[in-house]
Coordinates of C-alpha atoms and ligand atoms in Angstrom, one line a residue:
X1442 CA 17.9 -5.0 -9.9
X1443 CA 16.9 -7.8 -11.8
X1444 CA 16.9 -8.0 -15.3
X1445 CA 13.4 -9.7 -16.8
X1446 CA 13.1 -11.9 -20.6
X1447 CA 10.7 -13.8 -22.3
X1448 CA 11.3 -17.4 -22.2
X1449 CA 9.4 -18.2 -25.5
X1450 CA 8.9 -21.9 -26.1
X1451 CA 9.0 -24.1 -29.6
X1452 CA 7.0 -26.2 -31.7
X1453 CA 8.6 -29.0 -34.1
X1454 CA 7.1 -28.5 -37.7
X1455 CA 8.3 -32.1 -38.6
X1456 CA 11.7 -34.4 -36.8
X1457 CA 13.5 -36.8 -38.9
X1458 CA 15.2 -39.4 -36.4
X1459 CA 17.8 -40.8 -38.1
X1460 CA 19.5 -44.4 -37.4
X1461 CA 20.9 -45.5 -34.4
X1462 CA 24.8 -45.9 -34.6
X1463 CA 25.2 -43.6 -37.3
X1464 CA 27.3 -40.6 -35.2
X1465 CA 30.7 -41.9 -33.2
X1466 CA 28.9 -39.5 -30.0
X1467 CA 25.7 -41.2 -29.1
X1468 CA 23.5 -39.3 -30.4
X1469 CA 20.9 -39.4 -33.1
X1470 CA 21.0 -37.8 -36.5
X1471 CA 17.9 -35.2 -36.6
X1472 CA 16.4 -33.0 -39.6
X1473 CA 13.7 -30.6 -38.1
X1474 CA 11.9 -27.0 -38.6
X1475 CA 11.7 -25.2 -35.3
X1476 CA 9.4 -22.6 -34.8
X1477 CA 9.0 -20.3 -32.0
X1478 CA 6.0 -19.6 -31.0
X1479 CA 3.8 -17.0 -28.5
X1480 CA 3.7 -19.0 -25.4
X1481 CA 6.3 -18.3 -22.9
X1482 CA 7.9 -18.3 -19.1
X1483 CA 9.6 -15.6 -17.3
X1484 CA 13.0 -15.7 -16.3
X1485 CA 14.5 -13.3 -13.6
X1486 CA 18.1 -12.8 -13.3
X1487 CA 19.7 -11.2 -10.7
X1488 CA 23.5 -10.2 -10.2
X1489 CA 25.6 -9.1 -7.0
X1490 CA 29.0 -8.7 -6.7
X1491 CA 30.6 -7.8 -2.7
X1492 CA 32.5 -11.1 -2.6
X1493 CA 29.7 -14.0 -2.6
X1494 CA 29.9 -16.1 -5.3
X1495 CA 27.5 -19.0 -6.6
X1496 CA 24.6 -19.8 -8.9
X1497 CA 20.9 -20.1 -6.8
X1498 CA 17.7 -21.1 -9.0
X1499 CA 14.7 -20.3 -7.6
X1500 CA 11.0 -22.1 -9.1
X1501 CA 8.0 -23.0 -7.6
X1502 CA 7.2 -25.8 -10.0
X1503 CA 7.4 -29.4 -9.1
X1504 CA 9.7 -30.9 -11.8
X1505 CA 12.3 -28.0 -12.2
X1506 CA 15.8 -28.8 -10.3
X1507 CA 17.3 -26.3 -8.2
X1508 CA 20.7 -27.7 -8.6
X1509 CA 23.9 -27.7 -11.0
X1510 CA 21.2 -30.3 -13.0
X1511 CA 19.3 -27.3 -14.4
X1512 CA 20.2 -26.3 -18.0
X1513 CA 20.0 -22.1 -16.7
X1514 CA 22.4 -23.2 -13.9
X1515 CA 24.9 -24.9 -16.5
X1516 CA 24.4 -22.0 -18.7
X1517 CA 25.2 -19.0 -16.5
X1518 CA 28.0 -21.4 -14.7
X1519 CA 29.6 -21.7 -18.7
X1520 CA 29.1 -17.9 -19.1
X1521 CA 30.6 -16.8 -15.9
X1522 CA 33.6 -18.8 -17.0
X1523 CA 33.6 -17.4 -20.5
X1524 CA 33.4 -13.5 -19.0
X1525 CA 35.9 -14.2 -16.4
X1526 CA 33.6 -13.5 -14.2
X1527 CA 33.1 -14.0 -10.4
X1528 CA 29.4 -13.1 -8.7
X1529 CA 26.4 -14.3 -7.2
X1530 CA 24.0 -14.8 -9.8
X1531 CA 20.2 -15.5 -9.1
X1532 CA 18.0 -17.4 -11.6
X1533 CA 14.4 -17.2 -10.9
X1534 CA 11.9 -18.9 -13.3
X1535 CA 8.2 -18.0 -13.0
X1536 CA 6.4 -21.2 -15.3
X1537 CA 3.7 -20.8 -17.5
X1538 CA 5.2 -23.7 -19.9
X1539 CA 5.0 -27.6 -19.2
X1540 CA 8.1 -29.4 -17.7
X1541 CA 8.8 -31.9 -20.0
X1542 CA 6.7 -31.0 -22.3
X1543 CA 8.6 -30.7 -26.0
X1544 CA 8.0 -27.0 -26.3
X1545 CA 11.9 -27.1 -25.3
X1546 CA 11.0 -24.5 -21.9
X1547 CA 14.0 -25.9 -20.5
X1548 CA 16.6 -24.8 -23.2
X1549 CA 14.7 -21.6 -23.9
X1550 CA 14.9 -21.1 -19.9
X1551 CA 18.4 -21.2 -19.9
X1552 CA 19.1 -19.5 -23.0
X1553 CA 16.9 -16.5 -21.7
X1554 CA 19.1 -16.8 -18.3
X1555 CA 22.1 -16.3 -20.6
X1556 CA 20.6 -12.8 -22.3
X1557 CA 19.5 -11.6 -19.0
X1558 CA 22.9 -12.5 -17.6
X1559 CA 24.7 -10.4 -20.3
X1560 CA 22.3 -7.3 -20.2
X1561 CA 22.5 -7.5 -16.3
X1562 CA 26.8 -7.5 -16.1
X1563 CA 26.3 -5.3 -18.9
X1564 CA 29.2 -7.3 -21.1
X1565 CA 28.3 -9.7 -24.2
X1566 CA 29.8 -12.8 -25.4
X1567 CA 30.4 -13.2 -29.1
X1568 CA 28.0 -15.3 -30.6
X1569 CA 30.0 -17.8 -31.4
X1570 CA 31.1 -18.4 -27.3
X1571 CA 26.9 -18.3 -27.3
X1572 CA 26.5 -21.1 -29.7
X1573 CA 29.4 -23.1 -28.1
X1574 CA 27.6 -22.7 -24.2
X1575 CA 24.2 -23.5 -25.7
X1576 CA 25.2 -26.6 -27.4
X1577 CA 27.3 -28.1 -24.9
X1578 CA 24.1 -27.7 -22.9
X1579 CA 22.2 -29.0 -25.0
X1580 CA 21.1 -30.0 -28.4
X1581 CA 17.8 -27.5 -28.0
X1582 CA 19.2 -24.3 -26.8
X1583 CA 20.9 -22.8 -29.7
X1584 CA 17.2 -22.6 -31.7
X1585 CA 16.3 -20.0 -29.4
X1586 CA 19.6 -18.2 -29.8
X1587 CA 18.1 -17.6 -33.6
X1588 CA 14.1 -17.6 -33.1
X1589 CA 11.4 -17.6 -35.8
X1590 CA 11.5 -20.7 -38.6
X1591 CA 15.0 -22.3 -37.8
X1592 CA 16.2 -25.4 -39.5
X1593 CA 17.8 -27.5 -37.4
X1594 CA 20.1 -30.5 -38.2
X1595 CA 22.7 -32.6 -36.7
X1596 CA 21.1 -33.6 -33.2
X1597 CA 19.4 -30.1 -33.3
X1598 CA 22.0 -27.9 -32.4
X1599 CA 23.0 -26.9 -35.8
X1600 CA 20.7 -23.9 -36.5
X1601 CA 20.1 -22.1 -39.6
X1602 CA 17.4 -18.8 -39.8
X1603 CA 14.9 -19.6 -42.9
X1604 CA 13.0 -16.8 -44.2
X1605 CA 9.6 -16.3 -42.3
X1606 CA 6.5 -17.8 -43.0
X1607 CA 3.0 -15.9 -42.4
X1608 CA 1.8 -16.6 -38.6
X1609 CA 0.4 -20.4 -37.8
X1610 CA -2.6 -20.5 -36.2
X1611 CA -2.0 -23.4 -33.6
X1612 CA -3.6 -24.8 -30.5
X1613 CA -1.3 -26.3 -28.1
X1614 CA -2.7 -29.3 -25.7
X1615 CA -0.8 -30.5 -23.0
X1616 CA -1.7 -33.4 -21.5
X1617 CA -0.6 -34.3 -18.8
X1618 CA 1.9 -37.3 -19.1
X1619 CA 5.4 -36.6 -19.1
X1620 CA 7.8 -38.6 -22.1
X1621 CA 11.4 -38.8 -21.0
X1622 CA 13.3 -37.7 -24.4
X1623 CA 16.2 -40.2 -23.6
X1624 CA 13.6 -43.1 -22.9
X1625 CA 12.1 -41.9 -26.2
X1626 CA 15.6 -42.4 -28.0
X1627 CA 16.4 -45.8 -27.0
X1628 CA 12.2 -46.9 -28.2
X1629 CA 13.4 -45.7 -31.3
X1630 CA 16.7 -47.4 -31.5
X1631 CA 14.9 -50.7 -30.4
X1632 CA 12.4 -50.3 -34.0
X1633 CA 15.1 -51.4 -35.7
X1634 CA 16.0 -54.5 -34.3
X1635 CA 12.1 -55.2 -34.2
X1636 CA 9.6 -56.1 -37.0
X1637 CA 8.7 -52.3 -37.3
X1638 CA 10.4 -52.8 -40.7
X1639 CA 13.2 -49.6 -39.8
X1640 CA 16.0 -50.0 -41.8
X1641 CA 19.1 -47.5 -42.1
X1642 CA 19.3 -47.5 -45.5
X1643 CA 15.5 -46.3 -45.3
X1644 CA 16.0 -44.0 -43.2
X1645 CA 18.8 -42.3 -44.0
X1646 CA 17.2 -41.9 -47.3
X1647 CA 14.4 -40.0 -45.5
X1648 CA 16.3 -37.3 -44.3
X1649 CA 18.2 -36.7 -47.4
X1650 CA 14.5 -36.1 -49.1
X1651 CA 13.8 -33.6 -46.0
X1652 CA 17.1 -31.9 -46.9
X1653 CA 15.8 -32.3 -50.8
X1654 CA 12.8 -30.8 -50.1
X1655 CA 14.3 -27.9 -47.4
X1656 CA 16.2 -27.3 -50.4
X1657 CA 13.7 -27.4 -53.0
X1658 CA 11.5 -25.1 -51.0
X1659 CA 14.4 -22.4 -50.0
X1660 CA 15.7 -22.4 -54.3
X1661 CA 11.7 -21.7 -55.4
X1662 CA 11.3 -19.0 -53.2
X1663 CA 14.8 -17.5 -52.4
X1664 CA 17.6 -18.5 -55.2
X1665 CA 16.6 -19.8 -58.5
X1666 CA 16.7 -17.9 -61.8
X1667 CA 13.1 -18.2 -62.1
X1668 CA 13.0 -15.8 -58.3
X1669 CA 15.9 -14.0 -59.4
X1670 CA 15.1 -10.1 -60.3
X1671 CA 11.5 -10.5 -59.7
X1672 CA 11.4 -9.9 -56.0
X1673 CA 9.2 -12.7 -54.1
X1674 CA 6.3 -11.5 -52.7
X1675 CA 7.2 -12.1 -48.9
X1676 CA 3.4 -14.0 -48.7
X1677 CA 3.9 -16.4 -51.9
X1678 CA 6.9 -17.7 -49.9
X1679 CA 5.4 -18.0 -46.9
X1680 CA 2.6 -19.6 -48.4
X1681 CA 4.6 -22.0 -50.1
X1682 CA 6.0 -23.5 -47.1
X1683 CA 2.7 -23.4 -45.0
X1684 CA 1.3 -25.4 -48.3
X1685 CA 3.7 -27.8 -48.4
X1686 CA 3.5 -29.0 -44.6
X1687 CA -0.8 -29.3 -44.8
X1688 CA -0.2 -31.0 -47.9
X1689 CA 2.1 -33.6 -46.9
X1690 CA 1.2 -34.0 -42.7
X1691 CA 3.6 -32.5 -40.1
X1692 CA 5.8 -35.9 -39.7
X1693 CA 6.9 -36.4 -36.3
X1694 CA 9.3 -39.6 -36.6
X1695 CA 9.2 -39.7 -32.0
X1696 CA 5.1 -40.2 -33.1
X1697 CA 6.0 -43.9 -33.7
X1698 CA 7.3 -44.8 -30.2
X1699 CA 5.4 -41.9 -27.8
X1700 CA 1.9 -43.1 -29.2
X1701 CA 2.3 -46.7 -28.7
X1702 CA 3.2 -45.8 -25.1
X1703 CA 1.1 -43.5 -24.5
X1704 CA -1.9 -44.3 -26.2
X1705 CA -4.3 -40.7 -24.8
X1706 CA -1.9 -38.8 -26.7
X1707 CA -2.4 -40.2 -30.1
X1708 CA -6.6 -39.3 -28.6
X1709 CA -5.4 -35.6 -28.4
X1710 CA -4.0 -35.7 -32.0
X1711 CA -7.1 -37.1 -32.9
X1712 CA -9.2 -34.9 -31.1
X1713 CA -7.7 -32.0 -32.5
X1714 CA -8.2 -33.1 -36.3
X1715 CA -11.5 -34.2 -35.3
X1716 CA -12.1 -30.3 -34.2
X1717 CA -11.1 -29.1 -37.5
X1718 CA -7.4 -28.8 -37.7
X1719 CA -5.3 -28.5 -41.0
X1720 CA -2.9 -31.2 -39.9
X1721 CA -1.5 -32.3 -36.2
X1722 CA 1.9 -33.5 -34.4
X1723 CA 3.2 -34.3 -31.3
X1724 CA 5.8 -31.7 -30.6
X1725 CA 9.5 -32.9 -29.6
X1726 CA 9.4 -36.3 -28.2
X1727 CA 6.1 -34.9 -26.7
X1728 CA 3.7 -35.0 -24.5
X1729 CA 2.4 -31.7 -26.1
X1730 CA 0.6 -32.1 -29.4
X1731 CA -0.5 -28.9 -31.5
X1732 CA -3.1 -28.5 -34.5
X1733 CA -2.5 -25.7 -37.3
X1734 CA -5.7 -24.2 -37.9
X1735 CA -7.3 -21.8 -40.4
X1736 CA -7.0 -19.0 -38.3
X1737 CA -7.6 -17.5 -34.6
X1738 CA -11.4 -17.9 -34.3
X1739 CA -11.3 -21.7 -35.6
X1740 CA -7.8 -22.1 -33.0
X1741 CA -10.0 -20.5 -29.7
X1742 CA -12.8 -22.5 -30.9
X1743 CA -10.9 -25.9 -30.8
X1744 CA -9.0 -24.7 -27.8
X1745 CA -12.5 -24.6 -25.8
X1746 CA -14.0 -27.5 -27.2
X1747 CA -11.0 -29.8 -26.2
X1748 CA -10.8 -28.1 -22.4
X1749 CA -14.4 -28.8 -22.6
X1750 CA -13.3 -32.6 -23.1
X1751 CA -10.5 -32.7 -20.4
X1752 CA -7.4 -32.2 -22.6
X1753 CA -5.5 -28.6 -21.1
X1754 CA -5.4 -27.0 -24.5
X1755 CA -4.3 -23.2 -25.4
X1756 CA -4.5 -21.1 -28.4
X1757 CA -1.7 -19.1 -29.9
X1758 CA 0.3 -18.5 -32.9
X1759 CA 4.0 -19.1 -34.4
X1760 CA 6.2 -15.9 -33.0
X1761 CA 8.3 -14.6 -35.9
X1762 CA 12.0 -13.6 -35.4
X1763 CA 11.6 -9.8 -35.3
X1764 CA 8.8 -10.1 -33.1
X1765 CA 10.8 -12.7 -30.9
X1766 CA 14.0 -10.2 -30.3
X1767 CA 11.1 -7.5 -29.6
X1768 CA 9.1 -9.3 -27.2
X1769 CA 11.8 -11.1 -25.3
X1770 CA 13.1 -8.3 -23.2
X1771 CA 10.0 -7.4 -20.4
Ligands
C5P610 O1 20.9 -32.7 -25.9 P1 19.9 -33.0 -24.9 O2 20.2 -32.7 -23.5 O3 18.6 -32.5 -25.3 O4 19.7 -34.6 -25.0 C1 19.1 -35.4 -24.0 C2 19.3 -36.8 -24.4 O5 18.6 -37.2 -25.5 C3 20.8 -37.2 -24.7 O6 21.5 -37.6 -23.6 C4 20.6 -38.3 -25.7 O7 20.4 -39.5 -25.0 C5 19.3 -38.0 -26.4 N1 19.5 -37.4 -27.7 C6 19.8 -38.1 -28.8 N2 20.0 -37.5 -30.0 C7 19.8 -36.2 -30.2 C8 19.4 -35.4 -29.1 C9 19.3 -36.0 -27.8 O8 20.1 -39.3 -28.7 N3 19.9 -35.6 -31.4

């Protein structure tokens, strides 16, 4: 029998790219606030013993690899390994999210293919063996091994639970070009040798002041003598952060190299501001862009008017933690 789980995607509430060079592995220094929200695929998994042995995905979507290449195929390989396990595991991965889309479907797909593969062999990793498969995977997964508002630093894989905010009102528009995250990177890396005025120094200093103000935001609400013994009304905090990202713009550091190259998508974020919204941001290195609005009568509203335009837009809201754990298994 196969076991069935909610493959919830993400939004980035702001990404801090740091400087190329700065970590001995390649990759680039990120600061970011994850947030899972209501949109989601399905992923099927399958287990039978009787001697065959091997890892088949199944997906009708153009775009998703069948092979050892997909992230739920590296996962369940790692897993296996990790149980001890031998079998013949079947992924299958009914798409509702865009491929490529910076809603992180892939990493959510495979991490979902990792808690169906557990409840189906009936045996659980620890969660650290969990972390350790998800990040070697890659630097995505392990948000959706927490859910709700997640900071995530180091090149995203380091993932820490904030307390949640009220729900987000958002509309998600996908258009339709697809932004290679690596490709993405290396536009990035070329800013500073440009006239873009990059520096390290510069930016470095920008993610300390995301850390400030993560910081800042987490001791007003959560820690400091002034919220200690007067319990925080759950809502002030939430509002507090909600606040603090209209006020200052959702900064998306990718927004810098995607736009230029893709100029329509800069439109979208355009035409979702233009439709009302509180503030917009491409999410990952894109192509999806997402507007926060007022609430879910404004969101459907925009939602229509920018289908109505051409731009594949859907609204939905941020997916808190409790709901996420509740809603995942089908
Ligand atoms: O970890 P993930 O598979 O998502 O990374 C895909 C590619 O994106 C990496 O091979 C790397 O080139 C780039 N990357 C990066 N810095 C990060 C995350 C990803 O340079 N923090």
């Amino acid at each position: 029998m196969a076991v069935a789980v909610r493959s919830f995607a993400k939004v980035n509430l702001g990404l801090l790219i740091g400087a190329p060079g700065a970590r001995d592995d390649g990759f680039h220094e990120l600061r970011t606030l994850y947030h899972t929200i209501a949109l989601h695929d399905v992923v099927k998994v399958s287990v039978s013993g009787g001697g065959r042995t091997g890892i088949e995905i199944e997906c009708r979507q153009r775009g998703v690899p069948l092979d050892e290449s997909n992230t739920c195929w590296k996962v369940v390989d790692r897993a296996l390994k990790a149980l001890k396990m031998r079998a013949r595991v079947v992924v299958s991965i009914e798409k509702s999210l865009p491929v490529q889309g910076g809603l992180g479907a892939a990493s959510s797909n495979a991490v979902a293919a990792l808690f169906g593969l557990e409840k189906a062999v009936k045996k659980e990793l620890s969660a650290e063996e969990r972390l350790a498969i998800a990040a070697e995977v890659g630097s995505d997964l392990p948000l959706f091994l927490v859910g709700g508002l997640v900071l995530g630093m180091g090149r995203g894989e380091q993932v820490y639970p904030l307390a949640e905010i009220s729900p987000l009102y958002l509309v998600i528009a996908t258009p339709s070009a697809g932004v290679s995250t690596p490709h993405a990177f290396a536009a990035w890396d070329r800013l500073f040798q440009g006239s873009a005025g990059l520096t390290e120094a510069a930016q470095s200093s920008k993610l300390n002041m995301f850390s400030q103000h993560v910081y800042g935001w987490l001791s007003r609400t959560q820690f400091s003598p002034a919220a200690s013994g007067v319990p925080a009304k759950s809502k002030n905090r939430a509002e507090h952060l909600l606040l603090d990202l209209v006020r200052t713009g959702i900064e998306n550091d990718f927004e810098r190299v995607v736009f230029p190259q893709f100029p329509e998508l800069r439109d979208v974020k355009r035409a979702l501001e233009r439709q009302g919204a509180r503030c917009a941001s491409l999410s990952g290195s894109g192509s999806t862009v997402f507007g926060v609005f007022d609430g879910p009568k404004q969101a459907e509203k925009a939602a229509k008017a920018l289908e109505k335009q051409g731009i594949r837009a859907q609204a939905t809201t941020t997916l808190g933690r409790e709901e996420y754990w509740k809603k995942m298994w089908k």
